Tab-separated table of N, CA and C in Angstrom:
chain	number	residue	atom	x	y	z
A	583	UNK	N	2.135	-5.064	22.131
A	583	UNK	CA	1.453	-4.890	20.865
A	583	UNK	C	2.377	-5.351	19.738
A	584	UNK	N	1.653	-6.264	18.676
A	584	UNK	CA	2.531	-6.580	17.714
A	584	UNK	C	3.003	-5.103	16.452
A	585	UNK	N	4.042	-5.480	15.480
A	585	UNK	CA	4.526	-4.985	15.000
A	585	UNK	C	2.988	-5.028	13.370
A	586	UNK	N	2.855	-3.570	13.345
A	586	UNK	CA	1.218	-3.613	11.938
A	586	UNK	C	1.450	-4.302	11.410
A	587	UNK	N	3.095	-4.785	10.594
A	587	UNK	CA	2.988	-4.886	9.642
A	587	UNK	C	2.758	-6.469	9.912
A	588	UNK	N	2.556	-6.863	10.780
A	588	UNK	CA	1.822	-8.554	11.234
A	588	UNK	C	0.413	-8.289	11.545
A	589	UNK	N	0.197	-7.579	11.087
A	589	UNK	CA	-1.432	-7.350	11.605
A	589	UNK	C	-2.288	-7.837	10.652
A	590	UNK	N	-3.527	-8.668	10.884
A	590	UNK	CA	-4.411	-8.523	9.613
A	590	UNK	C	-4.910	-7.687	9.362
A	591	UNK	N	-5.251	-6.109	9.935
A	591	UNK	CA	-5.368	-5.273	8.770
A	591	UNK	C	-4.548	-4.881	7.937
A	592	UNK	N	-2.951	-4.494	8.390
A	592	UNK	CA	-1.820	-4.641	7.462
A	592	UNK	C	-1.921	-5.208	6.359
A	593	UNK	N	-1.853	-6.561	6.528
A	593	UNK	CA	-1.742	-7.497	5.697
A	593	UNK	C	-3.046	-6.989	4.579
A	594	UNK	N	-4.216	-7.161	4.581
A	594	UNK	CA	-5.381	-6.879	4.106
A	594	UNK	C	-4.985	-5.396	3.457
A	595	UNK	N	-4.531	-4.510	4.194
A	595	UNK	CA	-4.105	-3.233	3.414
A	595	UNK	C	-3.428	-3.420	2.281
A	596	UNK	N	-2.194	-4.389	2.569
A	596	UNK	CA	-1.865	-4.246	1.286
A	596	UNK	C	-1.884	-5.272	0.227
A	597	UNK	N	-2.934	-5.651	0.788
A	597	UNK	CA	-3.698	-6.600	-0.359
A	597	UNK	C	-3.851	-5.711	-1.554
A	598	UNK	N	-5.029	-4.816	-0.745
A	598	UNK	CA	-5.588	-3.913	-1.865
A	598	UNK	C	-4.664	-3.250	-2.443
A	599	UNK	N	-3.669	-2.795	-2.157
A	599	UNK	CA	-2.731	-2.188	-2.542
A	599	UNK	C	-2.136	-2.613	-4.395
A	600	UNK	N	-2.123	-3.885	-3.646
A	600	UNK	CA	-1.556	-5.067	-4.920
A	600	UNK	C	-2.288	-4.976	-5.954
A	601	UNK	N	-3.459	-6.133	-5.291
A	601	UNK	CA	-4.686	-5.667	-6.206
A	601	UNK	C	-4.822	-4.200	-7.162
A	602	UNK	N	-4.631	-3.258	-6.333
A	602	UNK	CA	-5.112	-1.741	-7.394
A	602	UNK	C	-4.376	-1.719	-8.041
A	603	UNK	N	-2.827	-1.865	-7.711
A	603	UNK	CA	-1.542	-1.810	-8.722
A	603	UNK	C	-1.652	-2.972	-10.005
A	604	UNK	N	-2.543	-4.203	-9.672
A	604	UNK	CA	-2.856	-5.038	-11.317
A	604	UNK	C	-3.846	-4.361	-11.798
A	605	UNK	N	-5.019	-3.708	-11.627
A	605	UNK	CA	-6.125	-3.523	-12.080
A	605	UNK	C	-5.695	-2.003	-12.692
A	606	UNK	N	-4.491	-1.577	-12.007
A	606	UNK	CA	-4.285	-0.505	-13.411
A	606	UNK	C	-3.524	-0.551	-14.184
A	607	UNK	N	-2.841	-1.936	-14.267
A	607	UNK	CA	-2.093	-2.605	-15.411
A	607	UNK	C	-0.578	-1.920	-14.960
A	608	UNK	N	-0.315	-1.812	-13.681
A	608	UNK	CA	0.689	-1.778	-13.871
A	608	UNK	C	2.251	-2.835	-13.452
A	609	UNK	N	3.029	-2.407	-12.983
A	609	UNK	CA	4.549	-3.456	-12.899
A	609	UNK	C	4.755	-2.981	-11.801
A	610	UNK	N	5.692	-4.155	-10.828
A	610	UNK	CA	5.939	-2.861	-9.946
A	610	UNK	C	6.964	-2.074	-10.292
A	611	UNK	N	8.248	-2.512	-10.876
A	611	UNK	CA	8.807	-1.342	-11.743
A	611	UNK	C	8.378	-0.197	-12.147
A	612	UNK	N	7.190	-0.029	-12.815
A	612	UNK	CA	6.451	1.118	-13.321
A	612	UNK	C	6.095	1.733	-11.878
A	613	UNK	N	5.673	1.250	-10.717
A	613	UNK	CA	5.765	2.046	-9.549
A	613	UNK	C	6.882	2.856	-9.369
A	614	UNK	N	7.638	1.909	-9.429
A	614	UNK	CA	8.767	2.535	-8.787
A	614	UNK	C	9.352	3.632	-9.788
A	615	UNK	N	9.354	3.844	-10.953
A	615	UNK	CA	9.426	4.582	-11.618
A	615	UNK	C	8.680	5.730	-10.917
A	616	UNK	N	7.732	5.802	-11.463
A	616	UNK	CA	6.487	6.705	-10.861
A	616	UNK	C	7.117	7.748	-9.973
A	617	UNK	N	6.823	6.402	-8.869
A	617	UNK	CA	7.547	6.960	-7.337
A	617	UNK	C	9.202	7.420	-7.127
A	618	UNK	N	10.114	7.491	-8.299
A	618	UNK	CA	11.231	7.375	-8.192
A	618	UNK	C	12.153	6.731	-6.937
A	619	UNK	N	11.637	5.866	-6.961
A	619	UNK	CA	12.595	4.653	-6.374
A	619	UNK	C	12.803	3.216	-6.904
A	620	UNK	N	13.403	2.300	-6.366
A	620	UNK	CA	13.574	0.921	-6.548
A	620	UNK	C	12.497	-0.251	-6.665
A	621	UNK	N	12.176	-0.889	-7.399
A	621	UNK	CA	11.062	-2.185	-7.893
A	621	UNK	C	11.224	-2.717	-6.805
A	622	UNK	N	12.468	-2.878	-5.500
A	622	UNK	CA	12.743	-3.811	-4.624
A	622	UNK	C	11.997	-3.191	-3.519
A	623	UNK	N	11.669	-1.676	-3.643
A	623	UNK	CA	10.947	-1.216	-2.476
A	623	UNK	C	9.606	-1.741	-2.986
A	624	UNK	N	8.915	-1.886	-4.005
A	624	UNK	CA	7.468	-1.820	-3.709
A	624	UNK	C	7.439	-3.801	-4.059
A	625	UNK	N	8.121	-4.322	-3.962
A	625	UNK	CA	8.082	-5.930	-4.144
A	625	UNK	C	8.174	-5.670	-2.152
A	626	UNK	N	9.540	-5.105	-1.588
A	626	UNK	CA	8.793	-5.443	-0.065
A	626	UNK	C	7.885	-4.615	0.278
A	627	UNK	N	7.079	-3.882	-0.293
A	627	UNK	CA	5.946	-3.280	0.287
A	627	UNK	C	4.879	-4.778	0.139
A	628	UNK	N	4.689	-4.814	-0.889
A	628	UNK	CA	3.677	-5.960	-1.201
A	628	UNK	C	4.275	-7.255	-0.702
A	629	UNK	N	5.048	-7.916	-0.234
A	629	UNK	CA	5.448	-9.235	0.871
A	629	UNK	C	5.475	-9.110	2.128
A	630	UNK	N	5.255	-7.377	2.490
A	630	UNK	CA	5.083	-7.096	4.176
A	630	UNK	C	6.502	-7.153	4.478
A	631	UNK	N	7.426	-7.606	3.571
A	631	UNK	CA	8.903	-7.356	4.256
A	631	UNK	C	9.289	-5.585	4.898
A	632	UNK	N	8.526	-4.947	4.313
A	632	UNK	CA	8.817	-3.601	4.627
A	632	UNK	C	7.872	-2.298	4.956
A	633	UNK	N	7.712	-2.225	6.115
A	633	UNK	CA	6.637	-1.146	5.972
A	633	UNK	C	6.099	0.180	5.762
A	634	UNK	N	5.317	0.672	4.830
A	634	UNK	CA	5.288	1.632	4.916
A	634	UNK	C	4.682	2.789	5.540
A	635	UNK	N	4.877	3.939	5.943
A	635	UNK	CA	4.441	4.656	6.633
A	635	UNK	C	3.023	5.474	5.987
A	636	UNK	N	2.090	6.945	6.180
A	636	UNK	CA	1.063	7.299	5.606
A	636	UNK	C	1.588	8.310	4.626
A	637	UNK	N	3.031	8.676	4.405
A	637	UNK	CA	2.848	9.492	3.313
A	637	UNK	C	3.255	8.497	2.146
A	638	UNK	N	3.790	7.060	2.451
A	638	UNK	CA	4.121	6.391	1.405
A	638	UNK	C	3.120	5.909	0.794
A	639	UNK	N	1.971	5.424	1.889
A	639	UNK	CA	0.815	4.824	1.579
A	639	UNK	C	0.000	5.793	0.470
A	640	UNK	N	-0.013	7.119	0.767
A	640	UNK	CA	-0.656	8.206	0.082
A	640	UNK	C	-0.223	8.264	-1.447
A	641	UNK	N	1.158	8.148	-1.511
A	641	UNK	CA	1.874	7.946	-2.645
A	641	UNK	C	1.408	6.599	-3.444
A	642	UNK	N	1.722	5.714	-3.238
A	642	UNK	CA	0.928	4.738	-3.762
A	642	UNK	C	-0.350	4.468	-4.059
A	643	UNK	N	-1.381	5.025	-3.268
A	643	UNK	CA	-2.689	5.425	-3.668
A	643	UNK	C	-3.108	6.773	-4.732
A	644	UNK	N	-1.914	7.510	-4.860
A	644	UNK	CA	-1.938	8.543	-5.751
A	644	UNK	C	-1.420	7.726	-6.965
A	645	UNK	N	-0.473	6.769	-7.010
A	645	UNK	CA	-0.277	6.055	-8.662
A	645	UNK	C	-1.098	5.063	-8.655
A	646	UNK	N	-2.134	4.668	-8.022
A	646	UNK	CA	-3.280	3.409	-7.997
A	646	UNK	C	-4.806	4.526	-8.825
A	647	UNK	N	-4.679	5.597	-8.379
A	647	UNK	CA	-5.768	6.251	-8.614
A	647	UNK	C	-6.601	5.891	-7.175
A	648	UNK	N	-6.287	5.685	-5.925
A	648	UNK	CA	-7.002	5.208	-5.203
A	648	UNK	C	-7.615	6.488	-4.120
A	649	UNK	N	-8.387	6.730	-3.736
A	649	UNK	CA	-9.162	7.714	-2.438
A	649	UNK	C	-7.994	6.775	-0.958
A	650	UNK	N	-7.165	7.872	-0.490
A	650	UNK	CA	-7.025	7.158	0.682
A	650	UNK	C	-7.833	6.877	1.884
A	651	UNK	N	-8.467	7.861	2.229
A	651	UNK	CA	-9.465	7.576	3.389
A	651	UNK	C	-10.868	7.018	2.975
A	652	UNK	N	-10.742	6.590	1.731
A	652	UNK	CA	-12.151	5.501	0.825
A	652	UNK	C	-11.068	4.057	1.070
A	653	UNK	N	-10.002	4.115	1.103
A	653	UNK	CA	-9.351	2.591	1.164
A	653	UNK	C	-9.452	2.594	2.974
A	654	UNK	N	-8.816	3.427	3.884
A	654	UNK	CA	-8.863	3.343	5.421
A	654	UNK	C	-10.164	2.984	5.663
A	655	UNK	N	-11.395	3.465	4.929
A	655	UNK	CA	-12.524	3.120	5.457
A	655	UNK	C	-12.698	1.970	5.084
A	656	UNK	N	-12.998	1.127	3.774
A	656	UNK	CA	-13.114	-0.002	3.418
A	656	UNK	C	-12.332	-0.955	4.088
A	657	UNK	N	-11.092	-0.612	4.874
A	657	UNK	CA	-10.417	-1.774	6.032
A	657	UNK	C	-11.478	-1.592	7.138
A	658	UNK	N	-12.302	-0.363	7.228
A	658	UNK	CA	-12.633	0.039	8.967
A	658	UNK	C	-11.948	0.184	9.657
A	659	UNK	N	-10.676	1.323	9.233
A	659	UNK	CA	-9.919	1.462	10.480
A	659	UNK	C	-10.382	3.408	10.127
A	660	UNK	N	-11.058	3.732	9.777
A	660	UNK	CA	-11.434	4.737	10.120
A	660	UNK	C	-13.283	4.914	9.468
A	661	UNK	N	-14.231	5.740	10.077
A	661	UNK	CA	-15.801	5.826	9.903
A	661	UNK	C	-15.697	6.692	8.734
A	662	UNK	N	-16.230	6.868	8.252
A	662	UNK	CA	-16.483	7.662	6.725
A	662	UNK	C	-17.507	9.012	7.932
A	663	UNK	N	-17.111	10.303	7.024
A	663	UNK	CA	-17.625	11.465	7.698
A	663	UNK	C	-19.343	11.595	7.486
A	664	UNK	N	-20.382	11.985	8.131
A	664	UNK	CA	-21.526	12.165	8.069
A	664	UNK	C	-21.560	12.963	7.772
């Protein structure tokens, strides 16, 4: 099995990722602020140089304003609840 972060859903994950982080006007600096860490972590989050795990992902969807399991579903890697 390959490594996610070569995966096209990977990849596609953090598309959106990117995407949400322009559409709320922000830098990635201002992430990293946020998140108190380094601009260099969320530049390799977004080039796939580095991957992140689900509480980082959560974190980043918490400074996107994003629903995490509304973004897992919109990849289809998980069914939305009935």
């Amino acid at each position: 099995m390959q490594k996610s972060q070569h995966t096209r859903d990977y990849q596609r994950m953090i598309e959106m990722l990117r995407t949400a982080r322009k559409e709320a006007g922000l830098k990635q600096s201002d992430v990293a602020r946020k998140l108190k860490t380094y601009a260099s972590f969320v530049s390799k989050v977004e080039s796939c140089e580095r991957r992140i795990d689900v509480i980082e992902m959560a974190a980043l969807c918490r400074v996107y304003g994003l629903d995490l399991l509304e973004l897992l579903g919109n990849l289809g890697l998980i069914s939305s609840p009935d």
